[in-house]
């Protein structure tokens, strides 16, 4: 997607449009100004820069697919293949776009998001609003900038937990968007429901989606309460919606987790004042996608190839034509000699700019490769350091059993573990004359280097006249 240096992002909401004017000239996102206009008066606005819109999700189709695409290879062909399988409309009849949820992933199978809308449906919707809204060059559904807000929140606070998910709900008058934040971006899900906030059936849609998600990405949930798998549930309500306390209480009963308000100030506090943040939260999520590589967000957007020109009368057209021809006839000869040096300088500058862009891409690719190699090196060092703990472990076991003639270690096995940190885990089968000597053995072990000593099971074997016990040791 072509990156714009100066642009407008807006969201049509009931009777108003909320707009942010953004500047990326310096390589960083800067909000120049924010304003709202009544839709009845929006025709008076004449934007000088491209306009990108956040549009209700019920006007789009959204498909989350798994692509077979090796690292370093463009995924356009793989996406086109998935588009033909999943979207029942020909390409020429659809505005559509895609992006990878985790473009830095080294796995061959990648998670991608395809968004699109029918050309005739979207053009009619925009035509009713009139210019300049109908001249928007890019469109994206609510769910994409809403997901981008969580990707930005991920940089502010840690919201990814092993074995748990964070859920986001964006509630509008016509539909509800849902995002699920998993262990990694590859495990994230985005969904849209054609149900309004407060609709009781929506709770069961959310619950069914969660059960399907856990069945796909982890152990099948079955009758296990969903609350054991959920860290937090955040929600944003669009401006015209009131608090539905009964609906939220029912949600807590069915899903098992209380809903929290999305921490808007943490995400946009450096860019927008608090009193304006809620009205412009979705346009800000779209602005992050247009601001280059600063934000780790999804840039799935439908770009419109043809910009709709405002209609003018035949009389106005004739007058403008005569005026343009007159200006060309008078100024053409005088301006040609002055423009030639400028044209040569422009071509030279354009060549330098293209070389700079190529060099910037190479540097960016090498930076990513450096970070990946650094991470692999650190993991290798950790695993090597763990291997040198085996002799120390054997010495510790010998000290613990040294004075206990009635205790024997019948079996010992060990393995590497990575969570919560890299270490060793041992499983022991121990026999003793009675429980008393085994308890003494456990006391000795707890005084050694082991982080955790956990008896798993024990039984008394009458035939052998001894106690057998299974232990787990973690170092």
Short mmCIF file of C-alpha atoms in Angstrom, two decimals:
data_model
loop_
_atom_site.label_atom_id
_atom_site.label_comp_id
_atom_site.label_asym_id
_atom_site.label_seq_id
_atom_site.Cartn_x
_atom_site.Cartn_y
_atom_site.Cartn_z
CA UNK A 1 0.00 0.00 0.00
CA UNK A 2 1.36 3.43 -1.00
CA UNK A 3 2.21 5.49 2.07
CA UNK A 4 0.76 9.04 2.07
CA UNK A 5 2.80 11.82 3.66
CA UNK A 6 -0.19 14.06 4.41
CA UNK A 7 -3.74 12.73 4.61
CA UNK A 8 -7.15 12.86 6.30
CA UNK A 9 -8.78 9.94 8.15
CA UNK A 10 -12.45 10.05 9.08
CA UNK A 11 -15.34 8.10 10.53
CA UNK A 12 -18.96 8.65 9.54
CA UNK A 13 -21.09 8.45 12.68
CA UNK A 14 -24.87 9.08 12.59
CA UNK A 15 -25.19 12.75 11.58
CA UNK A 16 -21.49 13.73 11.73
CA UNK A 17 -18.10 12.86 10.34
CA UNK A 18 -15.11 12.92 12.71
CA UNK A 19 -11.85 13.78 10.91
CA UNK A 20 -8.15 13.80 11.80
CA UNK A 21 -5.63 15.64 9.62
CA UNK A 22 -2.35 13.72 9.83
CA UNK A 23 1.21 14.54 8.83
CA UNK A 24 3.99 11.96 8.28
CA UNK A 25 6.52 14.26 6.55
CA UNK A 26 9.10 13.75 9.31
CA UNK A 27 8.66 9.96 9.42
CA UNK A 28 6.50 10.07 12.55
CA UNK A 29 2.73 10.41 12.93
CA UNK A 30 1.60 13.90 13.90
CA UNK A 31 -2.03 14.95 14.38
CA UNK A 32 -2.27 18.42 12.85
CA UNK A 33 -5.89 19.01 13.85
CA UNK A 34 -9.15 17.24 14.66
CA UNK A 35 -12.64 18.38 13.81
CA UNK A 36 -16.23 17.18 13.33
CA UNK A 37 -18.64 18.28 10.60
CA UNK A 38 -22.42 17.77 10.23
CA UNK A 39 -23.16 15.58 7.22
CA UNK A 40 -25.59 18.22 5.93
CA UNK A 41 -22.73 20.74 5.66
CA UNK A 42 -19.88 18.44 4.68
CA UNK A 43 -20.08 19.51 1.03
CA UNK A 44 -18.56 22.85 2.09
CA UNK A 45 -15.34 21.08 3.11
CA UNK A 46 -12.70 20.96 0.35
CA UNK A 47 -9.87 18.65 1.54
CA UNK A 48 -6.45 19.25 -0.04
CA UNK A 49 -5.12 15.78 0.80
CA UNK A 50 -6.36 12.18 0.28
CA UNK A 51 -9.23 11.06 2.52
CA UNK A 52 -9.37 7.57 4.04
CA UNK A 53 -12.54 6.33 5.75
CA UNK A 54 -13.45 3.93 8.56
CA UNK A 55 -16.73 2.30 7.53
CA UNK A 56 -19.19 0.13 9.55
CA UNK A 57 -18.15 -3.52 9.40
CA UNK A 58 -21.58 -4.73 8.26
CA UNK A 59 -20.83 -3.25 4.79
CA UNK A 60 -17.77 -5.53 4.42
CA UNK A 61 -16.94 -9.20 4.24
CA UNK A 62 -13.98 -10.36 6.34
CA UNK A 63 -12.07 -13.62 5.93
CA UNK A 64 -9.20 -14.77 8.15
CA UNK A 65 -7.16 -17.40 6.29
CA UNK A 66 -3.94 -19.39 6.65
CA UNK A 67 -1.47 -18.83 3.80
CA UNK A 68 1.26 -21.20 2.69
CA UNK A 69 3.93 -18.60 2.02
CA UNK A 70 7.68 -19.01 2.84
CA UNK A 71 9.51 -16.11 4.49
CA UNK A 72 10.91 -13.53 2.08
CA UNK A 73 8.36 -14.38 -0.62
CA UNK A 74 5.52 -12.08 -1.67
CA UNK A 75 2.17 -13.53 -0.60
CA UNK A 76 0.04 -11.93 -3.35
CA UNK A 77 -0.46 -15.18 -5.27
CA UNK A 78 -1.33 -17.13 -2.13
CA UNK A 79 -3.83 -14.45 -1.10
CA UNK A 80 -5.42 -14.40 -4.56
CA UNK A 81 -5.81 -18.19 -4.35
CA UNK A 82 -7.55 -17.89 -0.94
CA UNK A 83 -9.69 -15.03 -2.26
CA UNK A 84 -10.99 -17.20 -5.13
CA UNK A 85 -11.85 -19.97 -2.65
CA UNK A 86 -13.53 -17.84 0.03
CA UNK A 87 -15.13 -14.82 -1.68
CA UNK A 88 -18.16 -15.46 -3.93
CA UNK A 89 -17.66 -12.33 -6.07
CA UNK A 90 -15.35 -11.66 -9.04
CA UNK A 91 -12.39 -9.39 -8.36
CA UNK A 92 -13.57 -6.61 -10.68
CA UNK A 93 -16.80 -6.26 -8.65
CA UNK A 94 -15.07 -5.85 -5.27
CA UNK A 95 -12.89 -3.34 -3.45
CA UNK A 96 -10.58 -5.58 -1.44
CA UNK A 97 -7.22 -5.74 0.31
CA UNK A 98 -5.24 -7.91 2.73
CA UNK A 99 -2.42 -7.92 5.28
CA UNK A 100 -0.53 -10.45 7.42
CA UNK A 101 -1.23 -10.45 11.16
CA UNK A 102 2.44 -11.24 11.85
CA UNK A 103 4.62 -10.28 8.83
CA UNK A 104 7.83 -11.09 10.77
CA UNK A 105 6.86 -14.71 11.36
CA UNK A 106 9.37 -17.24 9.99
CA UNK A 107 6.74 -19.98 9.67
CA UNK A 108 5.65 -21.11 6.21
CA UNK A 109 1.99 -21.01 7.26
CA UNK A 110 0.97 -17.41 7.97
CA UNK A 111 -2.27 -15.91 9.27
CA UNK A 112 -3.73 -13.25 6.95
CA UNK A 113 -6.80 -11.02 6.95
CA UNK A 114 -8.77 -10.37 3.74
CA UNK A 115 -11.29 -7.50 3.77
CA UNK A 116 -13.52 -6.37 0.93
CA UNK A 117 -16.81 -4.83 -0.10
CA UNK A 118 -18.95 -4.93 -3.21
CA UNK A 119 -18.28 -1.97 -5.48
CA UNK A 120 -21.95 -1.25 -6.23
CA UNK A 121 -23.01 -1.38 -2.57
CA UNK A 122 -20.17 0.81 -1.30
CA UNK A 123 -20.46 3.36 -4.13
CA UNK A 124 -24.18 3.79 -3.50
CA UNK A 125 -23.54 4.27 0.23
CA UNK A 126 -20.86 6.87 -0.44
CA UNK A 127 -22.92 8.59 -3.13
CA UNK A 128 -25.69 9.27 -0.62
CA UNK A 129 -23.17 11.08 1.58
CA UNK A 130 -21.85 13.10 -1.37
CA UNK A 131 -18.44 14.72 -1.91
CA UNK A 132 -15.88 14.94 -0.45
CA UNK A 133 -16.79 11.73 1.44
CA UNK A 134 -17.68 9.97 -1.81
CA UNK A 135 -14.18 10.76 -3.12
CA UNK A 136 -12.44 8.70 -0.40
CA UNK A 137 -9.44 6.83 -1.81
CA UNK A 138 -9.30 4.12 0.87
CA UNK A 139 -11.85 2.23 2.97
CA UNK A 140 -11.53 -0.14 5.92
CA UNK A 141 -14.08 -1.71 8.33
CA UNK A 142 -14.35 -0.75 12.01
CA UNK A 143 -12.80 -4.05 13.14
CA UNK A 144 -9.37 -3.35 11.55
CA UNK A 145 -8.55 -0.02 13.33
CA UNK A 146 -10.11 -1.48 16.51
CA UNK A 147 -7.62 -4.37 16.30
CA UNK A 148 -4.82 -1.84 15.65
CA UNK A 149 -5.62 -0.16 18.98
CA UNK A 150 -4.88 -3.44 20.77
CA UNK A 151 -1.61 -3.84 18.87
CA UNK A 152 -0.63 -0.37 20.09
CA UNK A 153 -1.79 -1.20 23.65
CA UNK A 154 0.53 -4.22 23.47
CA UNK A 155 3.49 -1.82 23.33
CA UNK A 156 2.25 0.11 26.38
CA UNK A 157 1.39 -2.80 28.65
CA UNK A 158 1.81 -6.59 28.49
CA UNK A 159 -1.52 -8.05 27.34
CA UNK A 160 -0.30 -11.39 25.98
CA UNK A 161 -0.18 -14.23 28.53
CA UNK A 162 0.73 -17.88 27.82
CA UNK A 163 -2.43 -19.99 27.77
CA UNK A 164 -4.77 -16.97 28.06
CA UNK A 165 -6.43 -14.47 25.73
CA UNK A 166 -7.52 -10.82 25.88
CA UNK A 167 -10.86 -9.95 24.23
CA UNK A 168 -12.02 -6.67 22.72
CA UNK A 169 -15.60 -5.71 21.80
CA UNK A 170 -16.53 -2.66 19.71
CA UNK A 171 -20.28 -2.09 19.89
CA UNK A 172 -22.10 -0.10 17.21
CA UNK A 173 -25.80 0.45 16.40
CA UNK A 174 -25.79 -2.12 13.56
CA UNK A 175 -23.07 -4.62 14.44
CA UNK A 176 -20.48 -5.69 17.02
CA UNK A 177 -16.80 -6.31 16.28
CA UNK A 178 -14.71 -8.75 18.31
CA UNK A 179 -10.95 -9.28 18.46
CA UNK A 180 -9.13 -12.04 20.35
CA UNK A 181 -5.50 -11.41 21.35
CA UNK A 182 -3.65 -14.72 21.80
CA UNK A 183 -0.07 -15.73 22.71
CA UNK A 184 1.26 -14.31 19.42
CA UNK A 185 -0.18 -12.26 16.54
CA UNK A 186 -0.43 -15.54 14.59
CA UNK A 187 -3.00 -16.68 17.18
CA UNK A 188 -5.18 -13.54 16.99
CA UNK A 189 -8.75 -13.68 15.65
CA UNK A 190 -11.02 -10.96 14.24
CA UNK A 191 -14.78 -11.37 13.87
CA UNK A 192 -17.82 -9.19 13.13
CA UNK A 193 -21.41 -9.96 14.17
CA UNK A 194 -24.45 -8.39 12.52
CA UNK A 195 -26.04 -7.83 15.93
CA UNK A 196 -26.39 -4.56 17.80
CA UNK A 197 -25.08 -3.95 21.32
CA UNK A 198 -27.61 -5.10 23.90
CA UNK A 199 -28.91 -7.95 21.76
CA UNK A 200 -28.96 -11.00 24.05
CA UNK A 201 -28.23 -13.39 21.14
CA UNK A 202 -24.89 -11.62 20.68
CA UNK A 203 -23.63 -13.11 23.96
CA UNK A 204 -24.08 -16.63 22.61
CA UNK A 205 -22.36 -15.65 19.35
CA UNK A 206 -19.36 -14.44 21.38
CA UNK A 207 -19.38 -17.54 23.58
CA UNK A 208 -19.57 -19.90 20.60
CA UNK A 209 -16.71 -18.05 18.91
CA UNK A 210 -14.55 -18.37 22.04
CA UNK A 211 -15.22 -22.10 22.33
CA UNK A 212 -14.34 -22.58 18.64
CA UNK A 213 -11.16 -20.52 19.12
CA UNK A 214 -9.92 -22.53 22.12
CA UNK A 215 -10.79 -25.81 20.38
CA UNK A 216 -8.68 -24.72 17.41
CA UNK A 217 -5.68 -23.15 19.14
CA UNK A 218 -5.40 -25.29 22.29
CA UNK A 219 -6.99 -28.12 24.27
CA UNK A 220 -10.72 -28.55 23.64
CA UNK A 221 -12.52 -26.54 26.32
CA UNK A 222 -15.49 -28.86 26.92
CA UNK A 223 -17.11 -27.98 30.25
CA UNK A 224 -14.15 -25.97 31.55
CA UNK A 225 -15.27 -22.39 32.40
CA UNK A 226 -14.15 -19.93 29.75
CA UNK A 227 -13.03 -17.55 32.50
CA UNK A 228 -9.98 -19.79 33.13
CA UNK A 229 -8.75 -18.98 29.62
CA UNK A 230 -9.57 -15.22 29.54
CA UNK A 231 -7.34 -12.54 31.06
CA UNK A 232 -9.43 -9.40 30.32
CA UNK A 233 -12.40 -8.22 28.27
CA UNK A 234 -12.29 -4.60 27.05
CA UNK A 235 -15.14 -2.77 25.33
CA UNK A 236 -15.72 0.46 23.41
CA UNK A 237 -19.26 1.72 22.75
CA UNK A 238 -19.88 4.15 19.90
CA UNK A 239 -20.91 7.63 21.01
CA UNK A 240 -24.68 7.25 20.63
CA UNK A 241 -24.94 4.05 22.72
CA UNK A 242 -25.86 4.05 26.42
CA UNK A 243 -24.64 1.63 29.09
CA UNK A 244 -26.54 -1.71 29.01
CA UNK A 245 -25.91 -2.93 32.56
CA UNK A 246 -28.25 -5.94 32.34
CA UNK A 247 -26.62 -7.09 29.11
CA UNK A 248 -23.14 -6.78 30.59
CA UNK A 249 -24.19 -8.70 33.71
CA UNK A 250 -25.53 -11.52 31.52
CA UNK A 251 -22.26 -11.50 29.59
CA UNK A 252 -20.34 -11.93 32.88
CA UNK A 253 -22.59 -14.86 33.88
CA UNK A 254 -22.18 -16.69 30.56
CA UNK A 255 -18.52 -15.99 29.85
CA UNK A 256 -17.36 -15.58 33.44
CA UNK A 257 -15.39 -12.31 33.12
CA UNK A 258 -16.43 -8.73 33.84
CA UNK A 259 -16.19 -6.19 31.00
CA UNK A 260 -13.77 -3.26 31.35
CA UNK A 261 -13.66 0.04 29.48
CA UNK A 262 -10.87 0.15 26.89
CA UNK A 263 -7.93 2.28 28.19
CA UNK A 264 -8.19 4.92 25.46
CA UNK A 265 -5.84 7.41 27.16
CA UNK A 266 -2.98 4.89 27.23
CA UNK A 267 -3.13 4.41 23.46
CA UNK A 268 -3.76 7.94 22.16
CA UNK A 269 -2.58 10.07 25.10
CA UNK A 270 0.54 11.24 23.23
CA UNK A 271 -1.47 12.27 20.16
CA UNK A 272 -4.93 13.51 21.20
CA UNK A 273 -6.34 15.35 24.26
CA UNK A 274 -8.49 13.23 26.57
CA UNK A 275 -11.73 15.08 25.81
CA UNK A 276 -11.44 14.27 22.08
CA UNK A 277 -9.91 10.81 22.25
CA UNK A 278 -13.12 8.74 22.30
CA UNK A 279 -14.67 10.44 19.25
CA UNK A 280 -11.55 9.95 17.14
CA UNK A 281 -10.36 6.57 18.43
CA UNK A 282 -11.15 4.59 15.25
CA UNK A 283 -9.75 7.24 12.85
CA UNK A 284 -6.57 7.16 14.95
CA UNK A 285 -6.40 3.36 14.51
CA UNK A 286 -6.57 3.91 10.74
CA UNK A 287 -3.96 6.69 10.89
CA UNK A 288 -1.50 4.27 12.49
CA UNK A 289 -1.88 1.99 9.45
CA UNK A 290 -1.01 4.86 7.10
CA UNK A 291 1.95 6.14 9.13
CA UNK A 292 4.62 3.76 7.79
CA UNK A 293 6.38 1.10 9.86
CA UNK A 294 6.35 2.88 13.23
CA UNK A 295 3.28 1.00 14.47
CA UNK A 296 3.02 -2.85 14.41
CA UNK A 297 -0.52 -2.78 13.02
CA UNK A 298 -2.61 -4.35 10.26
CA UNK A 299 -2.84 -2.35 7.02
CA UNK A 300 -5.68 -4.25 5.32
CA UNK A 301 -7.48 -1.60 3.27
CA UNK A 302 -9.68 -1.40 0.18
CA UNK A 303 -8.21 1.13 -2.24
CA UNK A 304 -10.45 2.66 -4.89
CA UNK A 305 -8.76 2.90 -8.29
CA UNK A 306 -11.08 5.57 -9.71
CA UNK A 307 -11.74 8.76 -7.79
CA UNK A 308 -15.27 10.06 -8.36
CA UNK A 309 -15.21 13.65 -9.62
CA UNK A 310 -17.87 16.12 -8.49
CA UNK A 311 -20.56 16.80 -11.08
CA UNK A 312 -20.57 20.23 -12.78
CA UNK A 313 -22.97 21.78 -15.26
CA UNK A 314 -22.26 22.17 -19.02
CA UNK A 315 -22.12 25.94 -18.65
CA UNK A 316 -19.51 25.75 -15.89
CA UNK A 317 -17.53 23.22 -17.90
CA UNK A 318 -17.46 25.51 -20.98
CA UNK A 319 -16.42 28.52 -18.90
CA UNK A 320 -13.60 26.58 -17.24
CA UNK A 321 -12.40 25.26 -20.61
CA UNK A 322 -12.20 28.76 -22.14
CA UNK A 323 -10.36 30.05 -19.07
CA UNK A 324 -7.80 27.23 -19.13
CA UNK A 325 -7.13 27.61 -22.88
CA UNK A 326 -6.61 31.35 -22.44
CA UNK A 327 -4.13 30.84 -19.63
CA UNK A 328 -2.24 28.23 -21.64
CA UNK A 329 -2.05 30.48 -24.72
CA UNK A 330 -0.78 33.52 -22.82
CA UNK A 331 1.58 31.88 -20.38
CA UNK A 332 2.76 28.83 -22.31
CA UNK A 333 5.45 30.55 -24.36
CA UNK A 334 6.75 32.68 -21.48
CA UNK A 335 6.85 29.80 -19.03
CA UNK A 336 8.49 27.11 -21.15
CA UNK A 337 12.03 28.50 -21.02
CA UNK A 338 11.81 29.01 -17.24
CA UNK A 339 10.46 25.51 -16.61
CA UNK A 340 13.16 23.54 -18.42
CA UNK A 341 15.84 23.92 -15.68
CA UNK A 342 13.25 23.07 -13.03
CA UNK A 343 12.24 19.93 -14.93
CA UNK A 344 15.84 18.71 -15.07
CA UNK A 345 16.29 19.36 -11.35
CA UNK A 346 13.04 17.56 -10.61
CA UNK A 347 14.15 14.44 -12.52
CA UNK A 348 17.48 14.45 -10.67
CA UNK A 349 15.74 14.74 -7.29
CA UNK A 350 13.29 12.01 -8.24
CA UNK A 351 16.17 9.63 -9.10
CA UNK A 352 17.86 10.31 -5.75
CA UNK A 353 14.57 9.72 -3.95
CA UNK A 354 14.11 6.32 -5.60
CA UNK A 355 17.64 5.29 -4.59
CA UNK A 356 16.96 6.40 -1.02
CA UNK A 357 13.75 4.34 -0.88
CA UNK A 358 15.61 1.23 -2.08
CA UNK A 359 18.36 1.74 0.50
CA UNK A 360 15.78 2.26 3.24
CA UNK A 361 14.11 -1.06 2.41
CA UNK A 362 17.47 -2.87 2.57
CA UNK A 363 18.30 -1.31 5.97
CA UNK A 364 14.86 -2.21 7.31
CA UNK A 365 15.21 -5.82 6.16
CA UNK A 366 18.68 -6.12 7.74
CA UNK A 367 17.42 -4.63 11.03
CA UNK A 368 14.69 -7.28 11.20
CA UNK A 369 17.20 -10.01 10.41
CA UNK A 370 19.53 -8.69 13.13
CA UNK A 371 16.76 -8.81 15.75
CA UNK A 372 15.80 -12.35 14.74
CA UNK A 373 19.41 -13.60 14.93
CA UNK A 374 19.89 -11.88 18.28
CA UNK A 375 16.84 -13.66 19.69
CA UNK A 376 18.01 -17.05 18.34
CA UNK A 377 21.49 -16.49 19.85
CA UNK A 378 20.05 -15.68 23.29
CA UNK A 379 17.87 -18.81 23.22
CA UNK A 380 20.87 -20.98 22.23
CA UNK A 381 22.98 -19.53 25.07
CA UNK A 382 20.19 -20.25 27.58
CA UNK A 383 19.87 -23.87 26.45
CA UNK A 384 23.65 -24.42 26.58
CA UNK A 385 23.87 -22.99 30.09
CA UNK A 386 21.13 -25.34 31.29
CA UNK A 387 23.08 -28.41 30.12
CA UNK A 388 25.86 -27.69 32.63
CA UNK A 389 23.36 -28.07 35.51
CA UNK A 390 23.10 -31.88 35.12
CA UNK A 391 26.27 -32.75 37.14
CA UNK A 392 25.17 -30.40 39.93
CA UNK A 393 21.76 -32.09 39.99
CA UNK A 394 23.30 -35.56 40.38
CA UNK A 395 25.51 -34.30 43.24
CA UNK A 396 22.46 -32.80 44.98
CA UNK A 397 20.55 -36.10 44.74
CA UNK A 398 23.56 -37.96 46.13
CA UNK A 399 23.76 -35.63 49.14
CA UNK A 400 20.04 -35.98 49.83
CA UNK A 401 20.17 -39.80 49.89
CA UNK A 402 23.67 -40.21 51.40
CA UNK A 403 22.69 -41.21 54.97
CA UNK A 404 19.42 -42.99 54.09
CA UNK A 405 20.19 -46.68 53.48
CA UNK A 406 16.50 -47.57 53.28
CA UNK A 407 15.79 -45.19 50.36
CA UNK A 408 16.56 -46.06 46.73
CA UNK A 409 16.07 -44.15 43.47
CA UNK A 410 14.60 -46.72 41.10
CA UNK A 411 14.17 -44.48 38.01
CA UNK A 412 15.15 -40.97 36.90
CA UNK A 413 14.22 -38.98 33.78
CA UNK A 414 14.76 -35.32 32.90
CA UNK A 415 13.67 -32.83 30.27
CA UNK A 416 13.98 -29.16 29.33
CA UNK A 417 11.15 -26.77 30.18
CA UNK A 418 10.66 -23.23 28.83
CA UNK A 419 7.83 -21.82 30.95
CA UNK A 420 7.86 -19.78 33.08
CA UNK A 421 11.62 -19.79 32.30
CA UNK A 422 14.17 -22.17 30.78
CA UNK A 423 15.21 -24.92 33.21
CA UNK A 424 15.21 -28.67 33.95
CA UNK A 425 12.42 -30.89 35.20
CA UNK A 426 13.08 -34.37 36.66
CA UNK A 427 10.70 -37.24 37.40
CA UNK A 428 11.91 -39.74 40.06
CA UNK A 429 10.62 -43.10 41.20
CA UNK A 430 11.77 -43.62 44.82
CA UNK A 431 11.27 -46.58 47.18
CA UNK A 432 11.67 -46.62 50.93
CA UNK A 433 11.10 -48.85 53.89
CA UNK A 434 8.34 -46.60 55.23
CA UNK A 435 6.86 -43.12 54.86
CA UNK A 436 9.08 -41.75 57.62
CA UNK A 437 12.35 -42.25 55.69
CA UNK A 438 10.77 -40.90 52.50
CA UNK A 439 9.69 -37.75 54.36
CA UNK A 440 13.26 -37.33 55.56
CA UNK A 441 14.44 -37.71 51.93
CA UNK A 442 11.98 -34.98 50.85
CA UNK A 443 13.28 -32.69 53.60
CA UNK A 444 16.84 -33.16 52.35
CA UNK A 445 15.80 -32.41 48.75
CA UNK A 446 14.09 -29.15 49.75
CA UNK A 447 17.36 -27.97 51.31
CA UNK A 448 19.18 -28.49 48.00
CA UNK A 449 19.19 -26.40 44.77
CA UNK A 450 15.76 -27.46 43.50
CA UNK A 451 13.20 -24.71 42.94
CA UNK A 452 10.26 -27.06 43.40
CA UNK A 453 9.87 -30.52 44.99
CA UNK A 454 6.41 -32.02 44.34
CA UNK A 455 5.31 -35.53 45.39
CA UNK A 456 2.88 -36.73 42.71
CA UNK A 457 1.74 -40.11 44.10
CA UNK A 458 2.68 -42.80 46.62
CA UNK A 459 1.53 -46.30 47.54
CA UNK A 460 2.53 -49.06 49.96
CA UNK A 461 3.44 -52.40 48.27
CA UNK A 462 2.56 -55.11 50.78
CA UNK A 463 4.25 -57.83 48.70
CA UNK A 464 7.58 -56.03 48.75
CA UNK A 465 7.04 -54.38 52.11
CA UNK A 466 8.04 -50.93 50.89
CA UNK A 467 6.60 -47.55 49.88
CA UNK A 468 6.82 -46.37 46.26
CA UNK A 469 6.64 -42.62 45.51
CA UNK A 470 6.74 -40.54 42.31
CA UNK A 471 8.40 -37.09 42.60
CA UNK A 472 8.78 -34.11 40.26
CA UNK A 473 11.79 -31.83 40.77
CA UNK A 474 12.28 -28.50 39.00
CA UNK A 475 15.61 -26.67 38.91
#
